[in-house]
mmCIF file of C-alpha atoms (C1' of nucleotides) in Angstrom:
data_model
loop_
_atom_site.group_PDB
_atom_site.id
_atom_site.type_symbol
_atom_site.label_atom_id
_atom_site.label_comp_id
_atom_site.label_asym_id
_atom_site.label_seq_id
_atom_site.Cartn_x
_atom_site.Cartn_y
_atom_site.Cartn_z
ATOM 1 C CA MET C 1 93.908 -3.757 -34.722
ATOM 2 C CA GLY C 2 91.348 -2.906 -31.836
ATOM 3 C CA ARG C 3 88.097 -4.257 -31.174
ATOM 4 C CA SER C 4 85.814 -4.840 -34.129
ATOM 5 C CA PRO C 5 82.587 -2.619 -34.052
ATOM 6 C CA CYS C 6 79.411 -4.442 -32.621
ATOM 7 C CA CYS C 7 77.636 -3.877 -36.069
ATOM 8 C CA GLU C 8 78.401 -2.331 -39.416
ATOM 9 C CA LYS C 9 78.765 1.569 -39.353
ATOM 10 C CA GLN C 10 76.527 1.690 -42.542
ATOM 11 C CA HIS C 11 73.312 3.753 -41.942
ATOM 12 C CA THR C 12 71.955 2.110 -38.846
ATOM 13 C CA ASN C 13 69.189 4.260 -37.088
ATOM 14 C CA LYS C 14 69.994 5.650 -33.422
ATOM 15 C CA GLY C 15 67.830 7.177 -31.030
ATOM 16 C CA ALA C 16 64.091 6.655 -30.313
ATOM 17 C CA TRP C 17 62.540 3.759 -31.854
ATOM 18 C CA THR C 18 59.357 4.266 -34.006
ATOM 19 C CA LYS C 19 56.305 2.316 -33.481
ATOM 20 C CA GLU C 20 56.958 0.653 -36.824
ATOM 21 C CA GLU C 21 60.165 -0.400 -35.705
ATOM 22 C CA ASP C 22 58.989 -1.715 -32.487
ATOM 23 C CA GLN C 23 56.306 -3.862 -34.405
ATOM 24 C CA ARG C 24 58.724 -5.152 -36.649
ATOM 25 C CA LEU C 25 60.877 -6.430 -33.917
ATOM 26 C CA ILE C 26 57.826 -8.032 -32.082
ATOM 27 C CA ASN C 27 56.591 -9.554 -35.169
ATOM 28 C CA TYR C 28 60.107 -11.282 -35.910
ATOM 29 C CA ILE C 29 60.704 -12.278 -32.245
ATOM 30 C CA LYS C 30 57.150 -13.767 -31.976
ATOM 31 C CA THR C 31 57.908 -15.853 -35.258
ATOM 32 C CA ASN C 32 61.546 -16.692 -34.476
ATOM 33 C CA GLY C 33 62.106 -16.219 -30.981
ATOM 34 C CA GLU C 34 65.028 -14.432 -29.308
ATOM 35 C CA GLY C 35 68.513 -14.634 -30.100
ATOM 36 C CA CYS C 36 71.069 -14.358 -32.717
ATOM 37 C CA TRP C 37 70.930 -10.588 -32.459
ATOM 38 C CA ARG C 38 73.656 -9.784 -34.699
ATOM 39 C CA SER C 39 71.702 -11.111 -37.649
ATOM 40 C CA LEU C 40 68.406 -10.043 -36.293
ATOM 41 C CA PRO C 41 68.135 -6.657 -37.703
ATOM 42 C CA LYS C 42 68.759 -7.834 -41.254
ATOM 43 C CA ALA C 43 66.107 -10.492 -41.001
ATOM 44 C CA ALA C 44 63.693 -8.496 -39.526
ATOM 45 C CA GLY C 45 64.179 -5.598 -42.045
ATOM 46 C CA LEU C 46 65.541 -3.132 -39.421
ATOM 47 C CA LEU C 47 68.249 -0.570 -39.790
ATOM 48 C CA ARG C 48 69.298 -1.050 -36.260
ATOM 49 C CA CYS C 49 72.349 -2.858 -34.748
ATOM 50 C CA GLY C 50 71.779 -6.163 -33.065
ATOM 51 C CA LYS C 51 72.485 -4.478 -29.719
ATOM 52 C CA SER C 52 69.889 -1.990 -30.042
ATOM 53 C CA CYS C 53 67.210 -4.475 -30.793
ATOM 54 C CA ARG C 54 68.262 -6.749 -27.887
ATOM 55 C CA LEU C 55 67.841 -3.931 -25.591
ATOM 56 C CA ARG C 56 64.808 -2.470 -26.923
ATOM 57 C CA TRP C 57 63.405 -5.949 -26.649
ATOM 58 C CA ILE C 58 64.564 -6.612 -23.068
ATOM 59 C CA ASN C 59 63.833 -3.287 -21.696
ATOM 60 C CA TYR C 60 60.747 -2.328 -23.372
ATOM 61 C CA LEU C 61 58.885 -4.714 -25.552
ATOM 62 C CA ARG C 62 59.211 -8.162 -23.718
ATOM 63 C CA PRO C 63 55.335 -8.986 -23.038
ATOM 64 C CA ASP C 64 56.025 -10.239 -19.536
ATOM 65 C CA LEU C 65 57.454 -6.632 -18.508
ATOM 66 C CA LYS C 66 55.496 -4.949 -15.542
ATOM 67 C CA ARG C 67 55.124 -1.355 -16.174
ATOM 68 C CA GLY C 68 54.280 1.286 -13.417
ATOM 69 C CA ASN C 69 55.431 2.336 -10.137
ATOM 70 C CA PHE C 70 57.484 0.264 -7.953
ATOM 71 C CA THR C 71 56.023 -0.962 -4.691
ATOM 72 C CA GLU C 72 57.246 -0.663 -1.066
ATOM 73 C CA GLN C 73 58.009 -4.418 -1.254
ATOM 74 C CA GLU C 74 59.959 -4.093 -4.503
ATOM 75 C CA ASP C 75 61.702 -1.094 -3.002
ATOM 76 C CA ASP C 76 62.708 -3.070 0.104
ATOM 77 C CA LEU C 77 63.658 -5.986 -2.030
ATOM 78 C CA ILE C 78 65.830 -4.014 -4.244
ATOM 79 C CA ILE C 79 67.628 -2.363 -1.391
ATOM 80 C CA ASN C 80 68.137 -5.890 0.161
ATOM 81 C CA LEU C 81 69.517 -7.187 -2.735
ATOM 82 C CA HIS C 82 71.919 -4.383 -3.490
ATOM 83 C CA ASN C 83 73.263 -4.398 -0.012
ATOM 84 C CA LEU C 84 74.044 -8.116 -0.671
ATOM 85 C CA LEU C 85 75.088 -7.796 -4.515
ATOM 86 C CA GLY C 86 75.866 -4.168 -4.917
ATOM 87 C CA ASN C 87 75.337 -2.677 -8.639
ATOM 88 C CA LYS C 88 74.722 -6.359 -10.150
ATOM 89 C CA TRP C 89 71.575 -5.071 -11.660
ATOM 90 C CA SER C 90 70.985 -8.038 -14.073
ATOM 91 C CA LEU C 91 71.236 -10.227 -10.689
ATOM 92 C CA ILE C 92 68.943 -7.900 -8.771
ATOM 93 C CA ALA C 93 66.442 -7.719 -11.656
ATOM 94 C CA ALA C 94 66.184 -11.550 -11.810
ATOM 95 C CA ARG C 95 64.725 -11.408 -8.459
ATOM 96 C CA LEU C 96 62.090 -8.859 -9.431
ATOM 97 C CA PRO C 97 59.637 -10.605 -11.900
ATOM 98 C CA GLY C 98 58.747 -8.066 -14.934
ATOM 99 C CA ARG C 99 61.450 -5.484 -14.051
ATOM 100 C CA THR C 100 64.537 -5.124 -16.012
ATOM 101 C CA ASP C 101 68.085 -4.342 -15.166
ATOM 102 C CA ASN C 102 68.077 -1.116 -16.680
ATOM 103 C CA GLU C 103 64.713 -0.032 -15.060
ATOM 104 C CA ILE C 104 66.012 -0.981 -11.576
ATOM 105 C CA LYS C 105 69.283 0.802 -12.254
ATOM 106 C CA ASN C 106 67.404 3.943 -13.132
ATOM 107 C CA TYR C 107 65.070 3.393 -10.165
ATOM 108 C CA TRP C 108 67.975 3.157 -7.789
ATOM 109 C CA ASN C 109 69.833 6.230 -9.055
ATOM 110 C CA THR C 110 66.679 8.521 -8.938
ATOM 111 C CA HIS C 111 64.525 7.161 -6.158
ATOM 112 C CA ILE C 112 66.066 4.673 -3.865
ATOM 113 C CA LYS C 113 69.605 6.656 -3.321
ATOM 114 C CA ARG C 114 67.475 9.500 -2.266
ATOM 115 C CA LYS C 115 65.195 7.527 -0.019
ATOM 116 C CA LEU C 116 68.534 5.858 1.706
ATOM 117 C CA TYR C 117 69.959 9.232 2.339
ATOM 118 C CA ASN C 118 66.918 10.351 3.783
ATOM 119 C CA ARG C 119 67.158 7.686 6.170
ATOM 120 C CA GLY C 120 70.616 8.525 6.860
ATOM 121 C CA VAL C 121 71.965 5.527 5.301
ATOM 122 C CA ASP C 122 74.873 5.571 2.577
ATOM 123 C CA PRO C 123 73.246 3.815 -0.529
ATOM 124 C CA GLN C 124 76.789 2.467 -1.437
ATOM 125 C CA THR C 125 77.720 0.796 2.013
ATOM 126 C CA HIS C 126 74.097 0.482 3.576
ATOM 127 C CA ARG C 127 75.683 1.786 6.592
ATOM 128 C CA PRO C 128 74.737 5.023 8.510
ATOM 129 C CA LEU C 129 76.016 8.080 6.878
ATOM 130 C CA ASN C 130 77.488 9.298 10.155
ATOM 131 C CA ASP C 131 79.156 5.902 10.782
ATOM 132 C CA SER C 132 82.706 6.722 10.422
ATOM 133 C CA ALA C 133 84.243 3.527 12.146
ATOM 134 C CA VAL C 134 83.528 1.284 8.948
ATOM 135 C CA SER C 135 87.217 0.362 9.023
ATOM 136 C CA THR C 136 87.289 -0.383 12.633
ATOM 137 C CA THR C 137 84.616 -2.454 13.061
ATOM 138 C CA VAL C 138 85.011 -4.402 10.092
ATOM 139 C CA PRO C 139 87.775 -6.674 10.218
ATOM 140 C CA THR C 140 90.183 -6.501 7.405
ATOM 141 C CA ALA C 141 89.414 -10.272 6.215
ATOM 142 C CA VAL C 142 85.812 -9.363 5.702
ATOM 143 C CA PRO C 143 85.052 -8.465 2.049
ATOM 144 C CA PRO C 144 83.183 -5.121 1.641
ATOM 145 C CA ARG C 145 79.498 -5.217 1.691
ATOM 146 C CA GLY C 146 77.863 -5.918 -1.537
ATOM 147 C CA GLN C 147 80.408 -8.152 -2.866
ATOM 148 C CA ILE C 148 80.854 -11.740 -2.691
ATOM 149 C CA THR C 149 84.575 -12.850 -3.109
ATOM 150 C CA THR C 150 86.459 -16.223 -3.113
ATOM 151 C CA SER C 151 89.620 -17.279 -3.528
ATOM 152 C CA HIS C 152 88.426 -19.731 -5.970
ATOM 153 C CA LYS C 153 88.151 -17.746 -9.034
ATOM 154 C CA ASN C 154 85.931 -20.152 -11.106
ATOM 155 C CA ILE C 155 83.162 -20.663 -8.244
ATOM 156 C CA ILE C 156 80.344 -19.452 -9.979
ATOM 157 C CA ILE C 157 77.425 -17.633 -7.851
ATOM 158 C CA LYS C 158 74.421 -19.099 -9.629
ATOM 159 C CA ASP C 159 71.727 -17.804 -7.770
ATOM 160 C CA VAL C 160 70.816 -15.383 -4.745
ATOM 161 C CA SER C 161 67.528 -14.636 -3.469
ATOM 162 C CA ILE C 162 66.374 -12.731 -0.432
ATOM 163 C CA VAL C 163 62.882 -12.517 0.892
ATOM 164 C CA SER C 164 61.327 -9.564 0.807
ATOM 165 C CA ASN C 165 61.375 -7.078 3.797
ATOM 166 C CA SER C 166 64.700 -8.661 4.913
ATOM 167 C CA LYS C 167 68.435 -7.186 5.062
ATOM 168 C CA LEU C 168 71.819 -8.505 5.310
ATOM 169 C CA VAL C 169 72.799 -7.830 8.784
ATOM 170 C CA CYS C 170 76.347 -9.392 9.168
ATOM 171 C CA GLU C 171 77.720 -7.425 11.947
ATOM 172 C CA ASP C 172 77.073 -7.818 15.520
ATOM 173 C CA SER C 173 73.351 -6.811 16.410
ATOM 174 C CA ASN C 174 74.476 -4.592 18.843
ATOM 175 C CA SER C 175 77.162 -2.621 17.107
ATOM 176 C CA ASN C 176 74.856 0.302 16.263
ATOM 177 C CA SER C 177 73.905 1.064 19.821
ATOM 178 C CA SER C 178 76.536 3.877 20.135
ATOM 179 C CA SER C 179 76.709 5.146 16.683
ATOM 180 C CA GLY C 180 73.859 7.415 16.738
ATOM 181 C CA VAL C 181 71.573 5.927 14.555
ATOM 182 C CA SER C 182 67.652 6.644 14.690
ATOM 183 C CA SER C 183 65.359 3.833 15.923
ATOM 184 C CA ASP C 184 63.999 3.889 12.255
ATOM 185 C CA GLN C 185 67.704 3.045 10.968
ATOM 186 C CA GLU C 186 68.103 0.511 13.769
ATOM 187 C CA ALA C 187 64.700 -1.337 12.992
ATOM 188 C CA TYR C 188 65.564 -1.091 9.262
ATOM 189 C CA GLN C 189 69.085 -2.767 9.970
ATOM 190 C CA HIS C 190 67.353 -5.454 12.147
ATOM 191 C CA GLN C 191 65.067 -6.981 9.609
ATOM 192 C CA GLN C 192 65.402 -10.665 8.995
ATOM 193 C CA LEU C 193 67.249 -11.956 6.305
ATOM 194 C CA ASN C 194 67.030 -15.096 4.401
ATOM 195 C CA LEU C 195 68.789 -15.964 1.240
ATOM 196 C CA ASP C 196 69.904 -19.060 -0.832
ATOM 197 C CA LEU C 197 73.042 -19.410 -2.496
ATOM 198 C CA SER C 198 73.436 -21.791 -5.340
ATOM 199 C CA ILE C 199 77.141 -22.244 -6.074
ATOM 200 C CA GLY C 200 78.959 -24.158 -8.727
ATOM 201 C CA LEU C 201 82.474 -25.316 -8.733
ATOM 202 C CA PRO C 202 85.198 -24.438 -10.898
ATOM 203 C CA SER C 203 84.698 -25.440 -14.453
ATOM 204 C CA SER C 204 88.066 -26.868 -14.831
ATOM 205 C CA ARG C 205 86.490 -30.204 -13.393
ATOM 206 C CA PRO C 206 85.766 -32.804 -16.018
ATOM 207 C CA GLN C 207 82.993 -31.961 -18.393
ATOM 208 C CA ASN C 208 81.231 -35.189 -17.753
ATOM 209 C CA ASN C 209 80.711 -34.219 -14.049
ATOM 210 C CA LYS C 210 79.774 -30.983 -14.793
ATOM 211 C CA ASP C 211 75.981 -31.551 -14.313
ATOM 212 C CA ASN C 212 76.527 -32.910 -10.946
ATOM 213 C CA LEU C 213 78.543 -29.928 -9.879
ATOM 214 C CA MET C 214 76.080 -27.351 -9.914
ATOM 215 C CA LEU C 215 73.568 -26.799 -6.931
ATOM 216 C CA GLN C 216 70.446 -26.100 -8.100
ATOM 217 C CA GLN C 217 68.121 -23.421 -6.564
ATOM 218 C CA PRO C 218 65.046 -25.084 -5.297
ATOM 219 C CA GLN C 219 61.642 -24.025 -6.550
ATOM 220 C CA ASP C 220 59.737 -21.869 -4.122
ATOM 221 C CA GLY C 221 58.412 -24.035 -1.446
ATOM 222 C CA ASP C 222 60.231 -26.839 -2.386
ATOM 223 C CA TYR C 223 63.337 -26.464 -0.245
ATOM 224 C CA GLU C 224 63.520 -29.729 1.427
ATOM 225 C CA GLN C 225 63.719 -31.416 -1.991
ATOM 226 C CA GLN C 226 67.137 -29.868 -2.807
ATOM 227 C CA GLU C 227 69.990 -31.851 -2.873
ATOM 228 C CA THR C 228 73.710 -31.474 -3.597
ATOM 229 C CA LYS C 229 75.586 -33.831 -5.735
ATOM 230 C CA VAL C 230 78.911 -32.793 -5.617
ATOM 231 C CA THR C 231 81.566 -35.443 -5.729
ATOM 232 C CA PRO C 232 83.388 -35.184 -2.269
ATOM 233 C CA SER C 233 86.771 -35.358 -3.528
ATOM 234 C CA HIS C 234 88.510 -31.809 -3.514
ATOM 235 C CA GLY C 235 89.118 -29.091 -1.031
ATOM 236 C CA VAL C 236 86.116 -26.707 -1.338
ATOM 237 C CA CYS C 237 83.801 -25.826 1.247
ATOM 238 C CA LEU C 238 80.142 -24.554 0.166
ATOM 239 C CA CYS C 239 77.523 -23.072 2.227
ATOM 240 C CA TYR C 240 74.211 -22.798 0.676
ATOM 241 C CA SER C 241 70.691 -21.706 1.727
ATOM 242 C CA LEU C 242 71.707 -19.820 4.642
ATOM 243 C CA GLY C 243 70.102 -16.862 6.245
ATOM 244 C CA PHE C 244 70.158 -14.451 9.040
ATOM 245 C CA LEU C 245 67.459 -14.295 11.394
ATOM 246 C CA ARG C 246 66.907 -11.731 14.095
ATOM 247 C CA ASN C 247 69.577 -12.303 16.802
ATOM 248 C CA GLN C 248 71.104 -15.417 14.998
ATOM 249 C CA VAL C 249 74.232 -15.266 13.215
ATOM 250 C CA CYS C 250 75.911 -17.336 10.342
ATOM 251 C CA CYS C 251 77.362 -20.711 11.492
ATOM 252 C CA CYS C 252 79.778 -20.764 8.384
ATOM 253 C CA ASN C 253 82.861 -20.369 10.550
ATOM 254 C CA LYS C 254 82.104 -23.205 12.861
ATOM 255 C CA ASP C 255 82.656 -26.791 12.604
ATOM 256 C CA ILE C 256 83.944 -26.783 9.072
ATOM 257 C CA GLY C 257 84.732 -30.069 8.504
ATOM 258 C CA ASN C 258 81.893 -31.932 9.694
ATOM 259 C CA SER C 259 79.376 -33.259 7.606
ATOM 260 C CA VAL C 260 76.094 -31.406 7.393
ATOM 261 C CA THR C 261 74.904 -28.878 9.987
ATOM 262 C CA THR C 262 71.222 -28.213 9.472
ATOM 263 C CA ALA C 263 69.672 -25.181 11.059
ATOM 264 C CA VAL C 264 65.940 -25.308 10.286
ATOM 265 C CA THR C 265 63.406 -22.714 11.568
ATOM 266 C CA ASP C 266 59.811 -22.774 11.662
ATOM 267 C CA ASN C 267 59.547 -20.448 8.664
ATOM 268 C CA ASN C 268 61.344 -22.946 6.738
ATOM 269 C CA MET C 269 63.823 -20.238 5.537
ATOM 270 C CA TYR C 270 67.068 -20.623 7.413
ATOM 271 C CA ARG C 271 67.925 -24.164 6.707
ATOM 272 C CA PHE C 272 70.983 -25.840 6.129
ATOM 273 C CA TYR C 273 74.789 -25.304 5.980
ATOM 274 C CA ARG C 274 76.482 -28.135 4.228
ATOM 275 C CA PRO C 275 80.638 -27.781 4.758
ATOM 276 C CA MET C 276 82.089 -30.361 2.196
ATOM 277 C CA ASN C 277 85.323 -31.737 2.889
ATOM 278 C CA ILE C 278 86.879 -32.503 -0.334
ATOM 279 C "C1'" DA T 1 53.574 33.018 -20.754
ATOM 280 C "C1'" DA T 2 58.399 32.305 -21.146
ATOM 281 C "C1'" DT T 3 62.415 30.692 -19.443
ATOM 282 C "C1'" DT T 4 65.378 28.221 -16.571
ATOM 283 C "C1'" DT T 5 66.284 24.163 -13.681
ATOM 284 C "C1'" DA T 6 65.606 19.369 -12.124
ATOM 285 C "C1'" DT T 7 64.280 14.948 -12.978
ATOM 286 C "C1'" DT T 8 63.189 10.621 -15.432
ATOM 287 C "C1'" DC T 9 64.440 6.985 -18.211
ATOM 288 C "C1'" DA T 10 65.435 5.037 -23.138
ATOM 289 C "C1'" DA T 11 69.296 4.372 -25.464
ATOM 290 C "C1'" DC T 12 74.033 4.195 -26.246
ATOM 291 C "C1'" DC T 13 78.964 2.928 -25.451
ATOM 292 C "C1'" DG T 14 82.719 0.571 -23.982
ATOM 293 C "C1'" DC T 15 84.563 -3.521 -21.594
ATOM 294 C "C1'" DG T 16 84.420 -8.260 -19.741
ATOM 295 C "C1'" DT T 17 82.971 -12.792 -20.453
ATOM 296 C "C1'" DT T 18 81.912 -16.874 -23.150
ATOM 297 C "C1'" DG T 19 82.171 -20.304 -26.469
ATOM 298 C "C1'" DG T 20 83.322 -22.079 -31.030
ATOM 299 C "C1'" DA T 21 86.561 -22.543 -34.541
ATOM 300 C "C1'" DT D 1 96.005 -23.316 -26.560
ATOM 301 C "C1'" DT D 2 94.712 -19.036 -28.904
ATOM 302 C "C1'" DC D 3 91.741 -16.313 -31.361
ATOM 303 C "C1'" DC D 4 87.807 -13.751 -32.136
ATOM 304 C "C1'" DA D 5 82.706 -13.037 -32.720
ATOM 305 C "C1'" DA D 6 78.821 -12.644 -30.391
ATOM 306 C "C1'" DC D 7 76.580 -11.638 -26.129
ATOM 307 C "C1'" DG D 8 75.494 -9.428 -21.836
ATOM 308 C "C1'" DC D 9 76.449 -6.134 -18.232
ATOM 309 C "C1'" DG D 10 77.178 -1.849 -15.976
ATOM 310 C "C1'" DG D 11 78.279 3.037 -16.442
ATOM 311 C "C1'" DT D 12 76.999 7.072 -18.752
ATOM 312 C "C1'" DT D 13 74.423 10.398 -22.029
ATOM 313 C "C1'" DG D 14 70.927 13.315 -23.686
ATOM 314 C "C1'" DA D 15 65.977 13.881 -25.219
ATOM 315 C "C1'" DA D 16 61.774 14.687 -23.130
ATOM 316 C "C1'" DT D 17 59.059 16.202 -19.306
ATOM 317 C "C1'" DA D 18 58.049 18.476 -15.049
ATOM 318 C "C1'" DA D 19 58.506 21.761 -11.713
ATOM 319 C "C1'" DA D 20 60.172 26.281 -10.273
ATOM 320 C "C1'" DT D 21 61.169 30.961 -10.994
#
DNA sequence: AATTTATTCAACCGCGTTGGA
DNA sequence: TTCCAACGCGGTTGAATAAAT
């Protein structure tokens, strides 16, 4: 039996889009909006599969796309987000307005990888290339960098943001001192990091509580207004709106079980840690 | 000028996830 | 609870272009 094809095989066009096809797609979406990609080609008079239409729109035709070269700030942000998220290009793209996951993925593979190699940094691990002691410096309980793991398989990572010019540094800030990294690399690894996490709880919870279970990411500049509404009745601990600053470490592992620990800095980015004893 | 090699990036493919029946 | 259509994502491909020889 096998999976059904994404679209009828009967004479659909492939390859590069023509200007006429682009215009048809643009006109259709302007009139009818996005969505229902499967039926869109027929409705728009296109001999393309829905997938192809969706991709063309998202990666090329969307009016809010930013074309042109990536800035240094965008480079840094991509590197930092990749360090945290790994190859989650759609999550990374969500933090770069006007950029698509495909564009970022291509840019990563063609530019940033090389840039990191030139800096002596492994683009996959974000560690120095000559750092052969990874397995001895990272405890086995610590997940690989770029991955977020949890024993609660239904926990949802809703959002992650990192302030530009920041980097996740989750090891001892002195640990590189004997690894032969250059001062540039060291400086690079010690930039500050701030990140916001909004985490939802397992979907097995009652539906009518759903809205109360999602932690919403605050709007920019609106951090103090965020509020958690999680019902404190199950054994889950959440940390959110946490960040690493130079010479500071995450407080996740201490005092689990107390109510709310707040760590507000003057830049308003390293804020709280809220363990929830449920 | 012709050919080869390297690079870029739009598009495709297959798989995992989701939500409705 | 199960099934399956549809969607979305990440990896890969290949055509177009640029650079090198």
